[in-house]
Each structure stands twice: as structure tokens, then as C-alpha cells.
Coordinates of C-alpha atoms and ligand atoms in Angstrom, one line a residue:
X157 CA 95.3 98.7 111.9
X158 CA 95.0 101.2 114.8
X159 CA 96.7 104.5 114.2
X160 CA 99.9 105.2 116.0
X161 CA 101.4 108.4 117.3
X162 CA 102.2 111.0 115.9
X163 CA 99.3 110.5 113.4
X164 CA 96.8 109.6 116.1
X165 CA 97.6 112.6 118.4
X166 CA 97.5 114.9 115.3
X167 CA 94.0 113.6 114.5
X168 CA 92.8 114.1 118.1
X169 CA 94.2 117.6 118.2
X170 CA 92.5 118.4 114.9
X171 CA 89.2 117.0 116.1
X172 CA 89.4 119.0 119.3
X173 CA 89.9 122.2 117.3
X174 CA 87.3 121.4 114.6
X175 CA 84.6 120.5 117.1
X176 CA 85.2 123.2 119.7
X177 CA 86.8 121.0 122.4
X178 CA 90.3 122.5 122.7
X179 CA 91.9 125.4 120.8
X180 CA 95.5 126.6 120.7
X181 CA 95.8 129.6 123.0
X182 CA 96.3 133.1 121.5
X183 CA 96.1 131.6 118.0
X184 CA 95.5 134.8 116.2
X185 CA 99.0 135.9 117.4
X186 CA 100.6 132.6 116.3
X187 CA 99.8 130.8 119.5
X188 CA 101.6 130.6 122.9
X189 CA 103.7 127.5 123.6
X190 CA 102.3 124.8 125.9
X191 CA 99.1 126.8 126.5
X192 CA 95.6 125.7 125.4
X193 CA 92.1 127.0 125.7
X194 CA 89.0 124.8 126.2
X195 CA 86.2 125.5 123.7
X196 CA 82.4 125.3 124.2
X197 CA 82.4 121.5 124.4
X198 CA 85.8 121.1 126.1
X199 CA 84.8 123.3 129.0
X200 CA 81.7 121.1 129.6
X201 CA 83.9 117.9 129.5
X202 CA 86.5 119.4 131.9
X203 CA 83.7 120.6 134.2
X204 CA 82.3 117.1 134.2
X205 CA 85.7 115.7 135.2
X206 CA 85.9 118.1 138.1
X207 CA 82.3 117.7 139.2
X208 CA 82.6 113.9 139.3
X209 CA 85.8 114.1 141.2
X210 CA 84.3 116.5 143.7
X211 CA 81.2 114.4 144.2
X212 CA 83.4 111.3 144.8
X213 CA 85.9 113.0 147.0
X214 CA 83.8 115.5 149.0
X215 CA 80.1 115.2 148.5
X216 CA 79.9 111.5 149.2
X217 CA 82.4 111.4 152.0
X218 CA 81.7 112.4 155.6
X219 CA 85.4 112.5 156.3
X220 CA 86.5 114.9 153.6
X221 CA 85.9 118.7 153.4
X222 CA 86.5 121.0 150.5
X223 CA 88.6 124.2 150.2
X224 CA 89.4 126.9 147.6
X225 CA 92.6 128.7 148.5
X226 CA 94.3 131.6 146.7
X227 CA 96.8 131.1 143.9
X228 CA 99.1 133.8 145.3
X229 CA 100.5 133.1 148.8
X230 CA 103.0 134.6 151.2
X231 CA 106.4 133.7 149.7
X232 CA 107.4 132.2 153.1
X233 CA 105.1 129.3 152.1
X234 CA 107.5 128.3 149.3
X235 CA 110.5 128.6 151.5
X236 CA 108.8 126.3 154.1
X237 CA 107.5 123.8 151.5
X238 CA 111.0 123.4 150.0
X239 CA 109.9 124.6 146.6
X240 CA 112.3 127.6 146.6
X241 CA 115.2 125.3 147.2
X242 CA 114.2 122.1 145.5
X243 CA 111.8 122.9 142.7
X244 CA 114.1 123.4 139.8
X245 CA 115.6 121.6 136.8
X246 CA 119.1 121.7 135.6
X247 CA 119.0 123.1 132.1
X248 CA 121.5 123.2 129.2
X249 CA 121.4 125.8 126.4
X250 CA 122.7 125.3 122.9
X251 CA 125.1 128.2 122.1
X252 CA 124.3 128.0 118.4
X253 CA 120.5 127.5 118.0
X254 CA 119.7 128.7 121.5
X255 CA 117.3 125.8 122.3
X256 CA 117.0 124.7 125.9
X257 CA 117.1 121.2 127.1
X258 CA 116.6 119.4 130.5
X259 CA 120.1 118.1 131.4
X260 CA 118.5 114.7 131.9
X261 CA 117.5 114.6 128.2
X262 CA 121.0 115.2 126.9
X263 CA 122.9 112.1 126.1
X264 CA 126.0 113.4 124.3
X265 CA 128.1 116.6 124.3
X266 CA 126.4 118.1 121.3
X267 CA 123.0 119.8 120.8
X268 CA 120.4 117.2 119.7
X269 CA 118.8 119.8 117.5
X270 CA 121.8 121.3 115.5
X271 CA 124.9 119.5 116.9
X272 CA 126.1 122.9 118.3
X273 CA 128.1 123.4 121.4
X274 CA 126.3 123.2 124.7
X275 CA 126.6 125.3 127.9
X276 CA 127.2 123.9 131.4
X277 CA 124.0 122.9 133.2
X278 CA 122.3 125.8 135.1
X279 CA 119.6 125.4 137.7
X280 CA 116.2 126.8 136.5
X281 CA 113.4 127.6 138.9
X282 CA 110.1 126.1 137.8
X283 CA 107.9 128.5 139.8
X284 CA 106.7 131.6 138.0
X285 CA 108.0 134.6 139.8
X286 CA 105.8 137.7 140.1
X287 CA 105.7 141.0 141.9
X288 CA 103.0 142.3 144.2
X289 CA 102.4 146.0 144.3
X290 CA 103.7 148.8 142.0
X291 CA 107.5 148.2 142.5
X292 CA 109.5 145.3 141.1
X293 CA 111.8 144.8 144.1
X294 CA 112.9 141.8 146.1
X295 CA 110.5 142.7 149.0
X296 CA 107.5 142.3 146.7
X297 CA 108.4 139.0 145.0
X298 CA 106.0 136.1 145.2
X299 CA 105.2 133.1 143.0
X300 CA 102.3 131.5 141.2
X301 CA 101.6 128.3 143.1
X302 CA 103.1 125.2 141.5
X303 CA 100.7 123.0 143.4
X304 CA 97.4 123.5 145.2
X305 CA 98.5 121.4 148.2
X306 CA 100.2 124.2 150.1
X307 CA 96.9 126.1 150.5
X308 CA 95.6 123.0 152.2
X309 CA 98.5 122.7 154.6
X310 CA 98.5 126.5 155.5
X311 CA 94.7 126.1 156.3
X312 CA 95.1 122.9 158.3
X313 CA 94.6 124.7 161.6
X314 CA 91.8 126.8 160.3
X315 CA 89.9 123.7 159.3
X316 CA 90.6 122.0 162.6
X317 CA 89.3 125.0 164.5
X318 CA 86.2 125.7 162.4
X319 CA 84.8 122.3 161.6
X320 CA 84.3 119.0 163.5
X321 CA 86.9 116.9 161.6
X322 CA 88.6 114.1 163.4
X323 CA 91.5 111.9 162.3
X324 CA 91.5 110.4 159.7
X325 CA 90.1 113.2 157.6
X326 CA 90.8 114.9 154.3
X327 CA 90.8 118.3 152.7
X328 CA 90.2 118.4 149.0
X329 CA 90.8 121.2 146.5
X330 CA 90.6 121.8 142.7
X331 CA 92.5 124.7 141.3
X332 CA 95.0 126.2 139.0
X333 CA 98.7 125.6 139.3
X334 CA 101.6 127.0 137.2
X335 CA 105.0 125.7 136.2
X336 CA 107.5 127.2 133.9
X337 CA 107.8 123.9 132.0
X338 CA 110.6 123.6 129.5
X339 CA 110.0 120.3 127.8
X340 CA 107.4 120.2 125.0
X341 CA 104.0 119.4 126.1
X342 CA 102.3 116.7 124.0
X343 CA 99.1 118.7 123.6
X344 CA 97.5 119.4 127.1
X345 CA 99.6 116.8 128.8
X346 CA 102.3 119.2 130.0
X347 CA 101.3 122.9 130.1
X348 CA 102.4 126.1 131.8
X349 CA 99.1 126.6 133.5
X350 CA 96.9 123.6 134.5
X351 CA 94.4 122.5 137.0
X352 CA 95.0 120.0 139.8
X353 CA 92.6 118.0 141.9
X354 CA 94.4 117.3 145.1
X355 CA 93.4 115.6 148.3
X356 CA 95.4 115.8 151.5
X357 CA 94.2 112.9 153.7
X358 CA 95.5 113.3 157.3
X359 CA 96.0 110.1 159.2
X360 CA 97.6 108.7 162.3
X361 CA 101.3 107.9 161.5
X362 CA 100.8 104.2 162.3
X363 CA 98.1 103.8 159.7
X364 CA 99.8 105.8 156.9
X365 CA 101.0 102.7 155.0
X366 CA 97.6 101.1 154.9
X367 CA 95.9 104.4 153.9
X368 CA 98.5 104.8 151.1
X369 CA 97.6 101.4 149.7
X370 CA 93.9 102.2 149.9
X371 CA 94.1 105.5 148.1
X372 CA 96.5 104.1 145.5
X373 CA 93.8 101.5 144.5
X374 CA 90.9 103.9 144.9
X375 CA 92.4 106.4 142.5
X376 CA 93.2 103.7 139.9
X377 CA 89.7 102.4 140.1
X378 CA 88.2 105.9 139.6
X379 CA 89.6 106.1 136.1
X380 CA 88.3 102.7 135.2
X381 CA 84.8 103.6 136.6
X382 CA 84.8 106.4 134.0
X383 CA 85.5 104.1 131.1
X384 CA 89.3 104.0 130.8
X385 CA 90.4 100.7 129.4
X386 CA 92.0 98.6 132.2
X387 CA 94.9 97.5 130.0
X388 CA 95.8 101.2 129.4
X389 CA 96.4 101.9 133.1
X390 CA 99.2 100.8 135.3
X391 CA 100.9 101.6 138.6
X392 CA 104.4 102.9 138.6
X393 CA 106.1 102.9 142.0
X394 CA 108.9 105.5 142.4
X395 CA 112.3 104.3 143.4
X396 CA 113.4 105.6 146.9
X397 CA 116.2 107.5 145.3
X398 CA 113.9 109.4 142.8
X399 CA 111.4 110.5 145.4
X400 CA 110.3 114.2 145.6
X401 CA 111.9 116.1 148.5
X402 CA 108.7 115.8 150.6
X403 CA 107.8 112.1 150.0
X404 CA 108.3 108.9 151.8
X405 CA 106.6 106.8 149.1
X406 CA 105.0 107.6 145.7
X407 CA 103.1 105.6 143.2
X408 CA 102.0 107.1 139.9
X409 CA 98.9 106.0 138.0
X410 CA 100.0 106.0 134.4
X411 CA 98.0 105.9 131.2
X412 CA 99.3 104.6 127.9
X413 CA 99.0 107.7 125.7
X414 CA 99.9 107.5 122.0
X415 CA 103.2 109.1 123.0
X416 CA 103.9 106.4 125.6
X417 CA 103.1 105.5 129.3
X418 CA 102.8 108.8 131.2
X419 CA 101.7 109.9 134.7
X420 CA 98.1 110.8 135.2
X421 CA 98.2 111.1 139.0
X422 CA 100.6 110.6 141.8
X423 CA 99.7 109.1 145.2
X424 CA 102.2 110.1 147.8
X425 CA 102.9 109.5 151.5
X426 CA 104.2 112.9 152.5
X427 CA 104.7 111.9 156.1
X428 CA 104.5 115.0 158.4
X429 CA 107.0 116.9 156.2
X430 CA 104.6 119.8 155.3
X431 CA 103.0 120.3 158.6
X432 CA 106.4 120.1 160.4
X433 CA 108.0 122.6 158.0
X434 CA 105.1 125.1 158.2
X435 CA 105.1 124.7 162.0
X436 CA 108.9 125.4 162.0
X437 CA 108.9 128.4 159.6
X438 CA 105.6 130.1 160.8
X439 CA 106.3 129.4 164.5
X440 CA 102.6 128.4 164.9
X441 CA 101.5 125.2 166.6
X442 CA 100.0 123.0 163.9
X443 CA 99.6 119.9 166.1
X444 CA 96.4 117.9 166.3
X445 CA 95.0 117.2 169.7
X446 CA 93.7 113.7 170.1
X447 CA 90.7 113.6 172.4
X448 CA 91.0 110.0 173.2
X449 CA 94.7 109.7 174.1
X450 CA 94.9 113.4 175.2
X451 CA 98.1 113.6 173.2
X452 CA 99.2 116.1 170.6
X453 CA 100.6 114.9 167.3
X454 CA 101.5 115.9 163.7
X455 CA 99.5 113.7 161.5
X456 CA 100.9 112.1 158.4
X457 CA 99.3 112.9 155.1
X458 CA 98.5 110.7 152.1
X459 CA 98.1 112.8 148.9
X460 CA 96.4 111.6 145.7
X461 CA 97.3 114.5 143.4
X462 CA 96.0 114.5 139.8
X463 CA 95.9 116.8 136.8
X464 CA 92.4 117.7 135.6
X465 CA 93.8 118.5 132.1
X466 CA 95.7 115.2 132.0
X467 CA 92.7 113.2 133.1
X468 CA 90.6 115.0 130.5
X469 CA 93.2 114.2 127.8
X470 CA 93.3 110.6 128.8
X471 CA 89.4 110.4 128.7
X472 CA 89.5 112.0 125.2
X473 CA 92.3 109.8 123.9
X474 CA 90.7 106.6 125.3
X475 CA 87.3 107.5 123.9
X476 CA 88.6 108.4 120.4
X477 CA 87.8 105.9 117.7
X478 CA 87.7 105.9 113.9
X479 CA 85.7 103.0 112.5
X480 CA 84.4 101.9 109.2
X481 CA 80.7 101.7 109.2
X482 CA 78.1 100.8 106.5
X483 CA 76.4 103.9 105.2
X484 CA 73.2 102.0 106.0
X485 CA 74.1 102.3 109.7
X486 CA 72.7 105.8 109.8
X487 CA 69.4 105.6 107.9
X488 CA 66.9 108.3 108.5
X489 CA 65.0 107.5 111.7
X490 CA 61.5 106.3 111.1
X491 CA 62.5 104.3 108.0
X492 CA 63.7 105.6 104.7
X493 CA 66.6 104.5 102.6
X494 CA 70.2 104.8 103.8
X495 CA 73.1 105.0 101.3
X496 CA 75.1 101.9 100.2
X497 CA 78.8 101.3 100.8
X498 CA 80.9 102.2 103.8
X499 CA 82.2 105.3 105.4
X500 CA 84.5 106.2 108.3
X501 CA 83.0 107.6 111.4
X502 CA 84.9 109.3 114.1
X503 CA 83.4 108.8 117.5
X504 CA 84.2 109.8 121.0
X505 CA 83.0 106.9 123.2
X506 CA 83.0 109.0 126.3
X507 CA 81.3 107.7 129.4
X508 CA 77.8 109.3 129.4
X509 CA 78.7 111.1 132.7
X510 CA 81.6 112.8 131.0
X511 CA 80.0 113.6 127.7
X512 CA 79.6 117.3 127.2
X513 CA 76.1 117.0 125.6
X514 CA 73.9 114.2 127.0
X515 CA 71.4 114.2 124.2
X516 CA 70.7 115.8 120.8
X517 CA 67.2 116.5 119.8
X518 CA 66.7 116.2 116.0
X519 CA 63.4 116.7 114.1
X520 CA 63.6 114.4 111.2
X521 CA 62.8 117.1 108.7
X522 CA 63.1 120.8 109.4
X523 CA 60.3 121.6 107.0
X524 CA 57.6 119.9 109.0
X525 CA 56.4 122.4 111.6
X526 CA 54.7 119.7 113.6
X527 CA 57.9 117.8 114.1
X528 CA 59.8 121.0 114.9
X529 CA 57.3 121.9 117.5
X530 CA 57.5 118.6 119.3
X531 CA 61.3 118.7 119.1
X532 CA 61.5 122.2 120.6
X533 CA 59.1 121.2 123.4
X534 CA 61.4 118.2 124.3
X535 CA 64.4 120.5 124.2
X536 CA 62.8 122.9 126.6
X537 CA 61.8 120.1 128.9
X538 CA 65.2 118.5 129.1
X539 CA 67.3 121.7 129.1
X540 CA 67.0 122.5 132.8
X541 CA 68.2 119.0 133.7
X542 CA 71.1 118.3 131.3
X543 CA 73.2 119.9 128.6
X544 CA 71.2 119.0 125.5
X545 CA 71.4 120.4 121.9
X546 CA 68.7 121.1 119.3
X547 CA 69.8 120.5 115.8
X548 CA 67.7 120.7 112.6
X549 CA 70.4 121.4 110.0
X550 CA 71.4 118.8 107.4
X551 CA 70.5 115.2 106.9
X552 CA 69.9 113.2 110.0
X553 CA 72.9 111.0 109.2
X554 CA 75.2 114.1 109.1
X555 CA 73.7 115.3 112.4
X556 CA 74.4 111.9 114.0
X557 CA 78.0 112.1 112.8
X558 CA 78.4 115.6 114.3
X559 CA 77.1 114.3 117.7
X560 CA 79.4 111.2 117.5
X561 CA 82.4 113.5 117.1
X562 CA 81.6 115.3 120.3
X563 CA 80.7 112.1 122.2
X564 CA 76.9 112.7 122.6
X565 CA 75.6 109.3 123.8
X566 CA 72.0 109.7 122.7
X567 CA 70.3 111.2 119.7
X568 CA 66.5 111.7 120.0
X569 CA 64.8 111.9 116.6
X570 CA 61.3 113.1 116.2
X571 CA 59.5 111.6 113.1
X572 CA 56.0 111.2 111.7
X573 CA 55.2 108.3 114.1
X574 CA 55.9 110.7 117.0
X575 CA 52.8 112.7 116.0
X576 CA 50.5 109.7 116.5
X577 CA 52.1 107.4 119.1
X578 CA 53.9 110.1 121.1
X579 CA 57.2 108.2 121.0
X580 CA 60.7 109.2 119.6
X581 CA 63.6 107.2 118.3
X582 CA 66.7 107.0 120.5
X583 CA 69.9 106.2 118.6
X584 CA 72.8 105.0 120.7
X585 CA 76.2 106.5 119.9
X586 CA 78.3 103.3 120.4
X587 CA 76.1 100.6 119.0
X588 CA 74.2 102.9 116.6
X589 CA 71.2 100.8 117.5
X590 CA 67.8 102.5 117.7
X591 CA 64.8 102.0 119.9
X592 CA 61.6 103.9 120.7
X593 CA 60.9 105.7 124.0
X594 CA 57.7 107.5 125.1
X595 CA 58.1 111.3 125.1
X596 CA 56.8 111.4 128.6
X597 CA 59.5 108.9 129.8
X598 CA 62.4 110.7 128.2
X599 CA 63.6 112.7 131.3
X600 CA 63.6 109.6 133.5
X601 CA 65.1 107.4 130.8
X602 CA 68.1 109.8 130.3
X603 CA 68.5 110.3 134.1
X604 CA 68.8 106.4 134.5
X605 CA 71.5 106.2 131.8
X606 CA 73.6 108.8 133.6
X607 CA 73.7 106.8 136.9
Ligands
LIG41 N1 101.1 118.2 145.2 C1 101.9 117.2 144.5 C2 102.1 117.5 143.1 O1 101.9 118.6 142.7 P1 103.0 116.4 140.9 O2 103.2 115.0 140.6 O3 104.1 117.4 140.7 O4 102.6 116.4 142.4 C3 100.5 116.3 140.4 O5 101.7 116.9 140.2 C4 99.7 116.1 139.1 O6 99.5 117.4 138.5 C5 100.4 115.3 138.0 O7 100.2 113.9 138.2 C6 99.8 115.8 136.7 O8 98.6 115.1 136.5 C7 99.5 117.2 137.0 N2 100.6 118.1 136.4 C8 101.8 118.4 137.0 N3 102.5 119.2 136.1 C9 101.7 119.4 135.1 C10 101.8 120.2 133.9 N4 102.9 120.9 133.6 N5 100.8 120.2 133.0 C11 99.7 119.5 133.2 N6 99.5 118.8 134.4 C12 100.5 118.7 135.3

């Protein structure tokens, strides 16, 4: 029977730590709530998520340009965007155990933790406040950005003036955002510091509804194209009364995590709210001049806004499997005897494009210098093209299992036949099937698998 939360999440968190994917932050000091660090394999995985998004949203599109704006911005931005006024949660404290709760999560008059008496709800600003310069005074207050989007809106005019974009067009950005989140995080699902991938797609107001529908579907399909099971994804339309202060319509793409259906990405029709607000507060003309109609207008904007960390977590959770396999399923390549009975293997069935390491190169025996030499030559040849790993330690079965746990799709084993026929064994992570490929074809063979 498949494992259920919380056992499954615990196993995933533990695999992530054991295999260098994600570590608790500041662990030697007892950790830091809702904050995590990506380890050597985690950073490769997360970089792949960002790279694929960027290729899809910027590189392959003539109508979208990229941007990398600063985290700290003039505090007027947050006044204009509405975050200073609107971006807060009502919180309730327990007078006895001092724990804090979102007012929405409290269902009776007592503390859910210790049944102590509760305070009245107080508004709590979700933006992190900081001070610029040597003096902590009101004049020097600014905030860590809670979304990357505002850097796009404040550069709207710069992009219009410095590039040849014409409506409809988009500006995309990947970057850190910060929120002083109170509710516990479910691993990297909700953290204080996270990365967003956001696109602001500017359109003629009359085509906003159609563009909203297009982006909604495109973003859903993106997760599926990277291997997420279709039955684990769904759309969740927001009720009009629950819409964020800037939005005319919002649909979330949700994934069924072990802790329940939760938002991966929100697609919003923000209307002209942001440009109108920035125009008003800055006093600058942010209108778009339409060459054809010779009219000025404030475009509407469709915003697919996702979390890189949430997407990475969904890919990890969806890829995670524990399965019972026969010990014979990992016989030494090139023949030999595998063990009897069965064992459990943990495997990350990540899409090859997402996998941190694309191939592991394994000489069958470390003691044979001829095999080691060929293996190291293959490693040197592939290294400039993909992240590959050379591993000669332990039985080949153990080495396969290690690679299964970090999601490496292909293991290349060099055995005694390689010396004569110049081929190697390729073992596939998911099927565990093996086949032989010529050493000279390896580079193009792996390249084809990553398409
Ligand atoms: N610009 C719109 C915006 O920021 P949002 O729904 O508040 O919208 C967009 O955030 C995405 O950012 C979410 O769908 C989620 O993937 C990610 N995100 C938001 N808060 C997060 C947090 N505390 N930790 C991790 N990811 C978060």
C-alpha cells in the first residue's frame, strides 16, 4: 500500500538530507524555522527547473523578454502596489503558550495547542521590514520584496523605451521573494525566503480573458510535460470574493501533495491595476502608444506566477517511489551472479531533463586499471556537456541504488567486453533494463534522451 503523509513526507525529507538534496538551514545551531538549504544535488535540480522555465518562457518566445530586478526597492513601490495596506494576516496569540495562529485557522475560543486564553486578532504585516543606511529611523525603512512582479511593473517603461516589444508581450523574471510566514511550512512548500518565476504578459484589454485562458492551460501543461502525473494536478478557480486586492480573476494550478491539494502556481488577470497605481503614485506616464490606432492605453496584464521551490518539491514528491525489486534486478553488468530474494529500492523517477546527474560512469571493478582508464576517458568526454558522475566505490548494485536515489536516469558500466567491442552497458533507472551502446555514440545517445 502506498505510504501516506506524514510518513511519506518524513521519508522524502530524510532522503533529501541523506543524499545532499535539501538540508535544514543553520542546522548546527538547531535550525531556523521554515528555512532550507539546497545541497549539491538539490541545487542542480532547482537550477534545472529554472533553466527549463527560462527556455520555455524567454528563449523560445519572440514576444517575451527577461529581467533581473533588485530585491530592495523604493518603499513607494509597496505603497503603490497595495502591499503596505493589504498584505497582512490577522493573527491571534495564545496568552499561555505564546504560540501564534492565523485567525482563519482558529475555530473556537481556546488555543488549539494548550487550550489557553487567546488575544484579539491583530494585523500582522507579511513583508520583512529593513533599514537602509546606518540609522534605524522611519525615513530609512524599506522592505524585502514579497513578489518579483513589482520590479517588472516599475521597469515597464524602460523595457518599452529600450526594446522593440509590441503588444501583446511579456516580461519574465526569476528571483528571490520574502514573506514573514507564520503558518508551518510543510518542508519547502511554505518558507520565509523562496524563489518565484513570474511572467507579466501585457495584452490589449479586450483580449485579456482569452489570454488568461491560454496561459492557464499552458502552465498546467508545463508541469505535465516534465513528468507530473496528470491525476495529481488540478485547476482551482478563486471565488470573486477571495480575490487578491489586485486581481480580476485567478486560477491556481494545484498539486496533490502528501499533505493535501495545494497551490503550485497562480495565474491571475491583474487588469491594469499595477500600471495604473504606479502611474498615479509616481506621476510618470506609463501608457503604451499603439502605432496602429495612434492611441495611448494602459495594457491589462496576465500573470502566471509560480514558486520555484514549490515546483521543485512537487517534482521530487511525484518522482519519489519505494518499490520491492528482486535482488537479481541489479546483477553486475556484463554477467555474473546477482543475489536472490527481494529488496526495497528507493528511486526518484525524475524527468531526465530535471535529473541533477544525467549519467553515472561506473567501471565494473575498481581493481582493473584498463576498465578504470576507459571509464575516466568517458567521464572526461561527457563532463563538458552534462553533469555526470564517476563512481568506482562499492559493488555495482550499490552504486546503482545510490544513483537511483538521486534520480540519475542512466548508469554506464564499463566491463571486460568494453575492452574488445568498445561498447558499454547502459542501465535505465526506471525499467532497470540494460542495453549496450558504442562508446563513440554515447554523447549523441544521451543528448537524444534529454530532448
Ligand atoms: N505576483 C503574484 C504572487 O506573488 P502568490 O500566489 O502570492 O502570487 C506566487 O505567489 C507563487 O509563489 C505561489 O503560487 C507559490 O508557488 C510561491 N510562493 C508564495 N509564497 C510562498 C512561500 N512562502 N514559500 C514558497 N513559495 C511561495
